[in-house]
Amino acid sequence: MVAGEVGEPLEFKIGEEAWLDAKNVKLKTLSPKLTKQRLGPFKVTKKISDRAYRLELPPTMRIHNVFYVGLLSKVKRDKKRNFENRPPPVTVDGEEEYKVEGITDMEERNRKWFFRVKWKGYGSEENTWEPRENLKNAEKILEKFEKEMKKKALGAAKALRGGAVL
């Protein structure tokens, strides 16, 4: 049952997982693209009433953990595919951050460098372009990427000098 619908509300069992509608949840994220329409899935820990359930939320989400059933939806598992739980953001200096798995590309825009970020636990379709200042806690990954790029550029320059055909 969704807010405004007439009929029987959804029922959840204790221990079952549920998606939480993100429309009323304010999260500080590095990129709005990472904020999904649904959060979770989260484990149902208690049935408060026919219309409200308590969820087990990560400690980084500092919100009340009881939700109206209209904000919850069932988790459908695909038996053929392993379901990948997305890791929640971690709190650093009071702001929620996602872990960087790697840097896949870089480009300059208006004299400012942007890096294509692969987020840990997320598919490549959710990679985002981020300015360097958003990647303060990924300095080692950035340094490794820049070192690899310099190595590639040097190799290409040597090949050109030697008359090699690329």
C-alpha positions as MATLAB code, in Angstrom:
seq = 'MVAGEVGEPLEFKIGEEAWLDAKNVKLKTLSPKLTKQRLGPFKVTKKISDRAYRLELPPTMRIHNVFYVGLLSKVKRDKKRNFENRPPPVTVDGEEEYKVEGITDMEERNRKWFFRVKWKGYGSEENTWEPRENLKNAEKILEKFEKEMKKKALGAAKALRGGAVL';
ca = [
       0.000    0.000    0.000;
       1.312    3.397   -0.970;
       0.274    6.667    0.676;
      -3.162    7.674   -0.616;
      -4.129    4.166   -1.801;
      -7.182    2.367   -0.498;
      -6.950   -1.311    0.377;
      -4.949   -3.687    2.489;
      -1.574   -2.372    3.685;
       1.563   -4.394    2.965;
       2.559   -6.805    5.707;
       6.143   -7.470    6.711;
       7.496  -10.230    8.928;
      10.139   -9.555   11.574;
      13.540  -10.146    9.928;
      12.211   -9.519    6.414;
      13.888   -6.783    4.383;
      12.118   -3.695    3.049;
      12.995   -0.773    0.796;
      12.441    2.705    2.248;
      11.140    5.489    0.012;
      13.823    8.220    0.080;
      11.567   11.200   -0.665;
      11.322   12.334    2.978;
      14.887   11.425    3.985;
      17.474   14.185    3.746;
      20.985   12.843    3.186;
      24.190   14.822    2.719;
      25.939   13.142   -0.182;
      28.828   14.106   -2.410;
      26.673   13.746   -5.476;
      22.894   13.941   -5.876;
      23.180   11.168   -8.477;
      24.028    8.742   -5.698;
      20.828    9.464   -3.809;
      18.393    6.806   -4.920;
      14.599    6.811   -4.935;
      14.702    3.926   -2.457;
      17.099    3.317    0.411;
      18.083   -0.038    1.815;
      17.073   -2.736    1.939;
      16.713   -2.604    5.717;
      15.672   -5.356    8.115;
      12.224   -5.049    9.737;
      12.769   -5.357   13.508;
       9.285   -4.675   14.904;
       5.682   -4.209   13.831;
       4.460   -1.090   15.637;
       0.928   -1.225   14.170;
      -0.826   -2.309   10.961;
       0.499    0.861    9.370;
       3.987    1.307   10.917;
       7.193   -0.718   11.187;
      10.565   -0.240   12.879;
      13.599   -0.762   10.632;
      17.222   -1.513   11.505;
      19.052    1.490   10.068;
      22.821    2.023    9.921;
      24.165    4.343   12.653;
      25.158    6.898   10.007;
      21.474    7.553    9.284;
      20.465    9.756   12.163;
      16.713    9.604   11.655;
      13.788    8.050   13.530;
      13.551    4.368   12.626;
       9.739    3.917   12.560;
       8.059    4.346    9.175;
       4.567    4.391    7.731;
       3.945    1.259    5.646;
       3.244    3.425    2.572;
       6.938    4.410    2.542;
       8.040    0.764    2.499;
       8.121   -1.751   -0.335;
       8.917   -5.441   -0.576;
      12.380   -6.637   -1.591;
      12.099   -8.959   -4.569;
      15.026  -11.341   -4.880;
      16.046  -12.639   -8.280;
      16.965  -16.294   -7.791;
      19.149  -16.283  -10.935;
      21.230  -13.301   -9.864;
      23.003  -12.615   -6.615;
      21.598   -9.493   -5.033;
      24.277   -6.978   -4.196;
      23.573   -4.990   -1.058;
      24.865   -1.500   -1.561;
      27.006   -0.270    1.273;
      25.626    2.712    3.171;
      27.608    5.940    3.281;
      30.114    6.461    6.089;
      30.092    9.612    8.207;
      33.263   11.712    7.992;
      33.370   15.080    9.766;
      29.572   15.046   10.132;
      28.933   14.453    6.418;
      28.001   11.208    4.737;
      30.487    9.930    2.181;
      30.696    6.940   -0.105;
      33.914    4.944   -0.500;
      35.878    5.396   -3.704;
      36.866    2.129   -5.379;
      38.834    3.711   -8.189;
      39.267    6.515  -10.714;
      38.512    5.595  -14.331;
      39.090    8.856  -16.214;
      39.843   12.546  -15.845;
      39.052   15.699  -17.794;
      39.562   19.434  -17.517;
      36.545   21.738  -17.416;
      36.993   25.505  -17.114;
      40.568   25.120  -15.788;
      39.398   22.656  -13.124;
      40.113   18.904  -13.075;
      37.261   16.415  -12.721;
      37.696   12.699  -12.093;
      35.381    9.855  -13.125;
      34.796    7.978   -9.846;
      33.901    4.303   -9.470;
      32.073    3.991   -6.132;
      32.666    0.902   -3.981;
      29.672   -1.427   -4.066;
      28.003    0.329   -7.014;
      27.891   -0.569  -10.692;
      29.851    1.345  -13.332;
      26.581    2.904  -14.567;
      26.632    4.929  -11.346;
      30.136    6.363  -11.833;
      30.131   10.148  -11.466;
      32.386   13.071  -12.391;
      33.717   14.723   -9.237;
      36.019   17.725   -8.707;
      39.247   17.047   -6.798;
      37.972   18.812   -3.655;
      35.239   16.153   -3.307;
      37.896   13.437   -3.164;
      39.898   14.538   -0.111;
      39.576   11.116    1.530;
      40.666    9.267   -1.634;
      44.095   10.883   -2.022;
      45.986    7.560   -2.349;
      43.631    6.364   -5.096;
      44.011    9.710   -6.898;
      47.817    9.566   -6.667;
      47.841    6.004   -8.037;
      45.604    7.013  -10.965;
      47.728   10.076  -11.796;
      50.920    7.971  -11.647;
      49.392    5.447  -14.089;
      48.314    8.262  -16.435;
      51.831    9.775  -16.440;
      53.302    6.339  -17.170;
      50.925    5.865  -20.140;
      51.701    9.346  -21.479;
      55.447    8.704  -21.188;
      55.089    5.371  -22.994;
      53.118    7.004  -25.814;
      55.719    9.787  -26.154;
      58.579    7.251  -26.326;
      56.727    5.242  -28.981;
      56.200    8.364  -31.099;
      59.851    9.384  -30.812;
      60.960    5.940  -31.905;
      58.787    6.081  -35.002;
      56.587    3.223  -33.879;
      53.128    2.937  -35.399;
      50.375    2.930  -32.802;
];
